[in-house]
Short mmCIF file of C-alpha atoms in Angstrom, two decimals:
data_model
loop_
_atom_site.label_atom_id
_atom_site.label_comp_id
_atom_site.label_asym_id
_atom_site.label_seq_id
_atom_site.Cartn_x
_atom_site.Cartn_y
_atom_site.Cartn_z
CA MET A 138 -6.80 7.09 -21.22
CA SER A 139 -4.41 4.59 -20.40
CA LEU A 140 -3.34 1.43 -21.24
CA HIS A 141 -0.38 -0.89 -19.76
CA LEU A 142 0.00 -3.76 -22.18
CA LEU A 143 3.73 -5.68 -20.74
CA ASP A 144 2.11 -7.08 -17.33
CA SER A 145 -1.44 -7.91 -17.47
CA ALA A 146 -3.39 -5.36 -14.44
CA GLN A 147 -5.99 -8.14 -12.18
CA PRO A 148 -7.63 -10.69 -13.86
CA GLN A 149 -11.44 -11.08 -13.25
CA GLN A 150 -10.86 -14.89 -13.09
CA VAL A 151 -13.93 -17.16 -12.14
CA ILE A 152 -13.43 -18.36 -9.01
CA ASP A 153 -15.91 -20.47 -7.52
CA MET A 154 -16.15 -19.48 -3.72
CA PRO A 155 -16.95 -22.15 -1.33
CA PRO A 156 -20.00 -22.35 0.25
CA ASP A 157 -19.25 -21.29 3.72
CA VAL A 158 -18.66 -17.87 2.78
CA LYS A 159 -19.72 -14.27 4.34
CA THR A 160 -18.68 -10.76 3.97
CA PHE A 161 -18.06 -8.20 6.16
CA ASP A 162 -17.60 -4.48 5.46
CA LEU A 163 -15.28 -1.83 6.21
CA ILE A 164 -16.34 1.47 5.76
CA MET A 165 -15.51 5.04 7.00
CA PRO A 166 -18.91 6.95 7.17
CA ASN A 167 -19.45 10.19 6.21
CA VAL A 168 -15.52 11.96 6.91
CA THR A 169 -15.90 15.88 5.39
CA VAL A 170 -13.35 16.55 3.51
CA PRO A 171 -13.43 20.49 3.20
CA ALA A 172 -12.59 22.76 0.67
CA ASN A 173 -9.15 24.04 2.34
CA LYS A 174 -8.02 20.60 1.81
CA SER A 175 -6.07 20.18 -1.27
CA THR A 176 -4.36 16.95 0.29
CA LEU A 177 -6.16 14.97 2.79
CA TYR A 178 -5.63 11.85 4.53
CA TRP A 179 -8.10 10.11 7.29
CA CYS A 180 -7.53 7.55 9.48
CA GLN A 181 -10.06 5.86 11.30
CA ILE A 182 -9.96 2.47 13.20
CA LEU A 183 -12.51 -0.70 12.05
CA ALA A 184 -13.03 -4.24 13.74
CA VAL A 185 -12.84 -8.00 12.43
CA PRO A 186 -15.03 -9.93 12.75
CA LYS A 187 -15.33 -12.06 16.37
CA LEU A 188 -13.64 -15.40 15.18
CA THR A 189 -13.01 -18.71 16.96
CA SER A 190 -10.82 -19.84 14.50
CA LYS A 191 -8.47 -19.58 11.28
CA HIS A 192 -10.08 -18.30 8.15
CA HIS A 193 -8.48 -16.90 5.29
CA ILE A 194 -10.05 -13.34 3.12
CA ILE A 195 -10.18 -14.47 -0.63
CA LYS A 196 -11.35 -12.01 -2.24
CA TYR A 197 -12.00 -7.40 -2.27
CA ALA A 198 -13.90 -5.57 -3.80
CA ALA A 199 -12.79 -1.13 -3.05
CA ILE A 200 -16.17 0.57 -2.30
CA ILE A 201 -15.15 4.31 -3.91
CA ASP A 202 -18.40 6.75 -2.86
CA LYS A 203 -16.36 9.77 -4.60
CA PRO A 204 -13.61 8.56 -6.84
CA GLN A 205 -13.00 12.96 -8.87
CA ILE A 206 -11.43 12.92 -4.94
CA ALA A 207 -10.37 9.90 -4.00
CA HIS A 208 -6.41 8.35 -5.03
CA HIS A 209 -6.16 5.82 -2.81
CA LEU A 210 -7.63 3.90 0.07
CA ILE A 211 -5.45 1.42 1.72
CA ALA A 212 -6.24 -1.18 5.25
CA TYR A 213 -3.38 -1.47 7.40
CA GLY A 214 -3.53 -4.67 9.99
CA CYS A 215 -3.69 -3.71 13.85
CA PHE A 216 -1.62 -6.64 15.23
CA GLN A 217 -2.23 -5.60 18.61
CA SER A 218 -5.27 -5.26 20.59
CA ILE A 219 -7.11 -1.24 21.23
CA THR A 220 -8.89 -0.97 24.32
CA ASN A 221 -9.48 2.23 23.71
CA ALA A 222 -13.25 1.33 22.62
CA SER A 223 -14.08 5.59 21.61
CA LEU A 224 -11.09 4.77 19.02
CA TYR A 225 -13.81 3.07 16.66
CA ASN A 226 -16.30 5.84 16.64
CA THR A 227 -15.09 8.54 14.91
CA GLY A 228 -11.89 8.65 12.35
CA TYR A 229 -8.54 11.49 12.78
CA GLU A 230 -6.45 13.03 10.41
CA CYS A 231 -4.59 10.94 9.89
CA TYR A 232 0.39 10.93 11.18
CA THR A 233 -1.11 14.12 13.08
CA GLN A 234 -1.08 15.13 16.79
CA SER A 235 -4.91 14.51 16.66
CA MET A 236 -4.42 10.82 15.72
CA PRO A 237 -3.77 8.22 19.34
CA PRO A 238 -1.07 6.65 19.38
CA GLU A 239 -2.63 3.70 18.49
CA LEU A 240 -3.31 4.31 15.32
CA PHE A 241 1.22 4.25 14.62
CA ASN A 242 1.00 0.82 15.71
CA CYS A 243 -0.94 -0.64 12.53
CA TRP A 244 1.61 -0.46 9.66
CA GLU A 245 1.14 -4.48 7.63
CA THR A 246 -0.46 -3.22 4.08
CA THR A 247 -3.58 -5.99 3.92
CA LEU A 248 -5.94 -4.46 1.34
CA GLY A 249 -5.50 -2.08 -0.80
CA TRP A 250 -6.65 0.51 -3.99
CA ALA A 251 -5.79 3.87 -6.14
CA VAL A 252 -6.73 5.82 -8.63
CA GLY A 253 -7.31 3.84 -12.05
CA GLY A 254 -7.57 0.33 -10.22
CA ASP A 255 -9.92 -2.22 -10.09
CA GLU A 256 -12.18 -2.36 -7.77
CA LEU A 257 -12.73 -6.23 -7.29
CA VAL A 258 -9.40 -8.31 -6.01
CA HIS A 259 -9.02 -12.42 -6.45
CA LEU A 260 -6.45 -13.34 -4.66
CA PRO A 261 -4.42 -16.24 -5.87
CA PRO A 262 -6.26 -19.71 -4.93
CA GLU A 263 -3.47 -20.96 -3.14
CA ALA A 264 -3.45 -18.35 -0.54
CA GLY A 265 -5.43 -15.75 1.74
CA ILE A 266 -5.12 -13.72 4.51
CA SER A 267 -5.48 -15.08 7.34
CA ILE A 268 -7.69 -13.27 10.24
CA GLY A 269 -9.27 -15.47 13.00
CA THR A 270 -6.38 -16.11 15.46
CA ARG A 271 -4.54 -14.12 18.05
CA GLU A 272 -1.43 -13.90 15.17
CA ASP A 273 -3.19 -12.21 12.56
CA VAL A 274 -5.19 -8.69 12.70
CA GLN A 275 -6.56 -7.35 15.37
CA PHE A 276 -8.85 -4.07 13.65
CA PHE A 277 -7.65 -2.67 10.69
CA LYS A 278 -6.82 0.96 9.73
CA LEU A 279 -8.38 2.47 6.96
CA GLU A 280 -6.30 5.33 5.44
CA MET A 281 -8.15 7.23 2.42
CA HIS A 282 -5.81 10.16 1.01
CA TYR A 283 -8.10 12.15 -0.61
CA ASN A 284 -6.85 15.01 -3.48
CA ASN A 285 -9.09 17.33 -3.50
CA ALA A 286 -7.57 19.99 -6.28
CA ASP A 287 -10.57 21.97 -7.03
CA LYS A 288 -10.53 22.72 -3.26
CA LYS A 289 -15.22 21.86 -2.46
CA ASP A 290 -16.50 20.55 -0.32
CA TRP A 291 -17.37 16.18 -0.19
CA ILE A 292 -18.52 14.64 2.31
CA ASP A 293 -18.09 10.87 1.70
CA GLN A 294 -18.57 6.80 2.68
CA SER A 295 -15.48 4.95 0.90
CA GLY A 296 -14.02 1.19 1.70
CA PHE A 297 -13.56 -2.67 1.78
CA LYS A 298 -16.18 -5.55 0.93
CA VAL A 299 -14.33 -8.36 2.24
CA TRP A 300 -15.30 -11.73 1.84
CA TYR A 301 -14.03 -14.77 3.94
CA THR A 302 -14.11 -17.85 4.33
CA PRO A 303 -13.40 -20.40 7.54
CA THR A 304 -12.26 -22.66 4.07
CA LEU A 305 -8.56 -22.31 4.37
CA ARG A 306 -6.61 -22.86 1.41
CA LYS A 307 -2.51 -23.48 1.60
CA TYR A 308 -0.73 -20.53 2.21
CA ASP A 309 -0.97 -17.01 4.28
CA ALA A 310 -0.63 -14.44 1.70
CA GLY A 311 1.17 -11.34 2.35
CA THR A 312 2.30 -7.48 1.27
CA LEU A 313 5.87 -6.44 1.44
CA THR A 314 6.30 -3.01 0.82
CA THR A 315 9.41 -1.47 -0.65
CA GLY A 316 10.72 1.63 -1.57
CA ALA A 317 12.35 5.07 -0.23
CA THR A 318 9.37 8.15 0.50
CA VAL A 319 11.72 10.02 1.89
CA GLN A 320 14.14 11.96 -0.46
CA ILE A 321 14.56 15.80 -2.40
CA ILE A 322 14.01 16.57 -5.64
CA PRO A 323 15.59 19.62 -6.60
CA PRO A 324 13.43 21.84 -9.63
CA LYS A 325 14.22 21.78 -12.95
CA SER A 326 15.25 18.92 -13.81
CA ILE A 327 15.38 14.90 -14.61
CA PHE A 328 15.98 12.85 -11.39
CA THR A 329 16.77 8.92 -10.56
CA THR A 330 16.23 8.36 -6.68
CA HIS A 331 16.66 4.17 -5.07
CA GLY A 332 15.37 2.67 -2.53
CA ILE A 333 16.66 -0.82 -1.18
CA CYS A 334 15.63 -3.60 0.58
CA SER A 335 18.81 -5.25 0.95
CA GLU A 336 19.96 -8.76 1.19
CA GLU A 337 20.57 -8.53 4.66
CA CYS A 338 16.88 -8.35 5.73
CA THR A 339 15.12 -11.07 2.99
CA ARG A 340 18.99 -13.21 4.22
CA LYS A 341 16.50 -12.18 8.22
CA PHE A 342 13.40 -12.26 7.67
CA VAL A 343 12.50 -14.95 4.08
CA THR A 344 13.10 -17.90 6.25
CA GLU A 345 12.31 -20.39 4.07
CA PRO A 346 14.36 -22.16 1.62
CA GLU A 347 12.52 -21.57 -1.15
CA GLY A 348 11.64 -18.07 -0.69
CA LEU A 349 8.56 -16.04 -0.96
CA ARG A 350 6.35 -16.23 -3.59
CA ILE A 351 5.43 -13.45 -5.98
CA PHE A 352 2.17 -13.27 -7.33
CA ALA A 353 1.44 -9.40 -7.62
CA TYR A 354 2.87 -5.76 -7.73
CA VAL A 355 1.82 -2.17 -7.50
CA LEU A 356 4.25 0.55 -8.87
CA HIS A 357 3.42 3.53 -6.59
CA SER A 358 4.37 8.00 -6.83
CA HIS A 359 2.74 11.01 -7.42
CA LEU A 360 3.18 13.23 -10.12
CA LEU A 361 6.43 13.68 -10.29
CA GLY A 362 6.61 10.23 -11.54
CA ARG A 363 8.02 9.40 -15.06
CA LYS A 364 9.17 5.68 -14.83
CA ILE A 365 9.35 3.44 -11.70
CA ARG A 366 11.33 -0.20 -12.28
CA ALA A 367 11.72 -2.63 -8.63
CA ARG A 368 14.81 -4.53 -9.51
CA HIS A 369 15.26 -8.14 -8.62
CA VAL A 370 18.81 -8.68 -7.44
CA ARG A 371 20.28 -12.10 -6.14
CA LYS A 372 23.91 -11.57 -5.80
CA GLY A 373 24.74 -8.76 -7.26
CA VAL A 374 23.67 -8.90 -9.82
CA GLN A 375 20.18 -8.35 -11.25
CA ILE A 376 17.84 -11.60 -12.78
CA GLY A 377 14.90 -9.70 -13.59
CA TRP A 378 12.36 -7.71 -12.48
CA PHE A 379 9.34 -7.37 -9.49
CA GLY A 380 7.87 -4.52 -11.69
CA LYS A 381 8.31 -2.14 -14.56
CA ASP A 382 6.74 1.01 -16.05
CA GLU A 383 8.79 2.99 -18.09
CA ASN A 384 5.35 5.61 -18.91
CA TYR A 385 4.00 6.06 -14.96
CA ASN A 386 0.94 7.11 -15.12
CA PHE A 387 -0.22 9.06 -12.16
CA ASN A 388 -3.80 7.78 -12.92
CA TYR A 389 -3.25 4.62 -13.49
CA GLN A 390 -2.53 2.78 -10.67
CA GLN A 391 -2.93 -1.09 -10.47
CA ILE A 392 -2.69 -4.89 -9.01
CA ARG A 393 -0.85 -6.45 -12.05
CA MET A 394 -1.07 -9.76 -11.95
CA PHE A 395 2.17 -11.76 -13.00
CA ASN A 396 1.59 -14.55 -15.89
CA SER A 397 3.83 -17.28 -13.61
CA GLU A 398 5.11 -16.28 -9.91
CA LYS A 399 8.59 -15.10 -9.23
CA ARG A 400 9.97 -15.83 -6.33
CA LEU A 401 12.27 -14.05 -3.98
CA LEU A 402 14.65 -16.07 -2.14
CA PRO A 403 16.89 -15.31 1.29
CA GLY A 404 19.66 -13.01 0.70
CA ASP A 405 17.77 -11.65 -2.65
CA ALA A 406 17.16 -7.96 -2.47
CA VAL A 407 14.59 -5.38 -4.56
CA ILE A 408 15.65 -1.75 -5.29
CA VAL A 409 13.05 -0.02 -6.66
CA GLU A 410 14.55 3.20 -8.62
CA CYS A 411 12.09 6.25 -10.33
CA VAL A 412 13.04 8.93 -12.27
CA TYR A 413 11.16 12.43 -11.79
CA ASP A 414 10.61 14.82 -14.11
CA SER A 415 10.45 18.49 -11.93
CA SER A 416 11.19 20.13 -15.20
CA GLU A 417 8.13 22.57 -14.23
CA ARG A 418 9.26 22.80 -10.59
CA GLU A 419 10.27 25.64 -9.35
CA LEU A 420 11.27 24.87 -5.74
CA ASN A 421 12.63 21.57 -4.33
CA THR A 422 10.19 18.99 -3.97
CA TYR A 423 10.95 16.17 -0.91
CA GLY A 424 9.35 12.87 -0.35
CA GLY A 425 5.86 13.15 1.89
CA LEU A 426 2.22 12.73 1.75
CA SER A 427 0.67 14.99 0.41
CA THR A 428 -0.13 14.74 -3.75
CA MET A 429 2.56 17.78 -4.11
CA ASN A 430 4.79 15.56 -2.32
CA GLU A 431 6.24 12.30 -3.85
CA MET A 432 7.27 8.49 -3.17
CA CYS A 433 8.67 5.55 -4.65
CA LEU A 434 7.24 2.45 -3.73
CA ALA A 435 6.16 -0.82 -4.84
CA PHE A 436 3.74 -3.04 -2.87
CA LEU A 437 4.22 -7.14 -3.39
CA PHE A 438 1.84 -9.25 -3.14
CA TYR A 439 2.59 -13.00 -2.21
CA TYR A 440 2.77 -15.70 -0.23
CA PRO A 441 3.88 -17.36 2.45
CA ARG A 442 3.57 -14.63 4.78
CA ILE A 443 6.75 -14.07 6.66
CA LYS A 444 7.03 -11.31 9.73
CA MET A 445 8.16 -8.38 8.51
CA SER A 446 5.57 -5.93 6.19
CA GLY A 447 8.63 -2.82 5.08
CA CYS A 448 11.39 -3.61 3.63
CA ALA A 449 12.93 -0.35 2.82
CA SER A 450 15.72 2.94 2.27
CA LEU A 451 14.72 5.26 5.55
CA VAL A 452 16.21 8.09 6.86
CA PRO A 453 16.52 8.28 10.05
CA ALA A 454 14.62 11.13 11.91
CA GLN A 455 17.17 13.03 13.56
CA ASN A 456 19.46 13.19 10.12
CA GLN A 457 16.27 14.48 8.24
CA VAL A 458 15.72 16.95 11.31
CA ASP A 459 20.06 17.69 11.07
CA ILE A 460 19.25 17.82 6.94
CA PHE A 461 16.42 20.79 6.97
CA ASN A 462 18.15 21.99 10.32
CA ALA A 463 14.43 21.45 12.17
CA SER A 464 13.82 22.34 16.14
CA VAL A 465 10.69 20.91 15.16
CA VAL A 466 9.21 17.95 13.16
CA VAL A 467 5.45 18.89 12.33
CA ALA A 468 3.18 16.85 9.91
CA ASP A 469 1.86 19.08 7.67
CA ASN A 470 -0.50 17.12 5.03
CA GLY A 471 -2.41 20.38 3.64
#
C-alpha cells in the first residue's frame, strides 16, 4: 500500500450539482484481452451527445470493469468530424496498421484514470470541459491500456460516466501533456531523463498575460520509474514545482490537487525529470507503450483552455530510424 502525504489526492468535495445536469456514458463493450497479449492498447471512437449549444462537463467517473488488468483509461478529444459510421461499431488495437487513420487525429487528453487513482473526479467550480460547439470535442477516442501480466483471457467493459450541464462556468478547462516518451535507458543503472516544454512554446500558445491556472496534476512512468519531478522555470530559474514524487509507485497514480493554483505564464518552461532504476534489467529499455517500456510524463490540469494539448520533447521520426538503423517502423504493443 502507498500513501502520498505531500500533495493531497483529488478531494471528494461536496459540490452542488445544478438542477439541469445530465449524464452520458462512454463504454467500450466486450473488449477481448487475449492470453497471448501481456500488453494491449485498445481504442474505440464514441460519440458526444448531439447538442445545440455550449455545455460544460463538470464531473466524471471511471467505470473499471476488470481492475486486475486495467493500467490506464484515457478519453482523447477528436475535434474533426468522423463521417465513417462503421468506426463506431468496433474497436481497434491502438497505433497499429489496423487502426483507422481518423483515430490518429485524436490527441487531446480530456478525461483520464490510471491505476491507483480515484474513480470520481470533480472539476473546480470555476471551470468545466466545453462540449456542444463546433470548436469543441466532436467525438472521443477511448484508449485503454491493459496490463495482462498473468496472460489470461479476459472480457472487459470499461469506460466513463460523464456529468454535463448547460449552466456554464466562467472558464473552459483543459489538460496539458508535458514530458517525453522517446528515450533509451541503459541496463544496470540509475538513469535520469528530461522532457522540456520550452519558453518558446508557452510564449506562442499561452497568450493571456495572467497565464494558465494549474489546479491539479498526474505524474506517469512505468515499472522502472522511481522519482518524477515537474519543475516550474521562469526566466531560466526554477521557481517551484508542478508536481514532485520522490517515491514514485507505478500502482499509485492519482490526480493530485494543489492547495493553491499554480500560474504558468507566457515564457515559462516546464521540465519533467524522471529517475529510473534499471538495475534488474539485462538489456536497454526503450520509450514506448508497453508496460515494459518507459514514459516520463506530467499531465497538468488547468484553465482557461488554450489551443495546445501537448508540450513535450520529441525526437523526429527520421532521427529515430537513424538511431536504430531501421528501414521499417512497426508498432509492437505485445
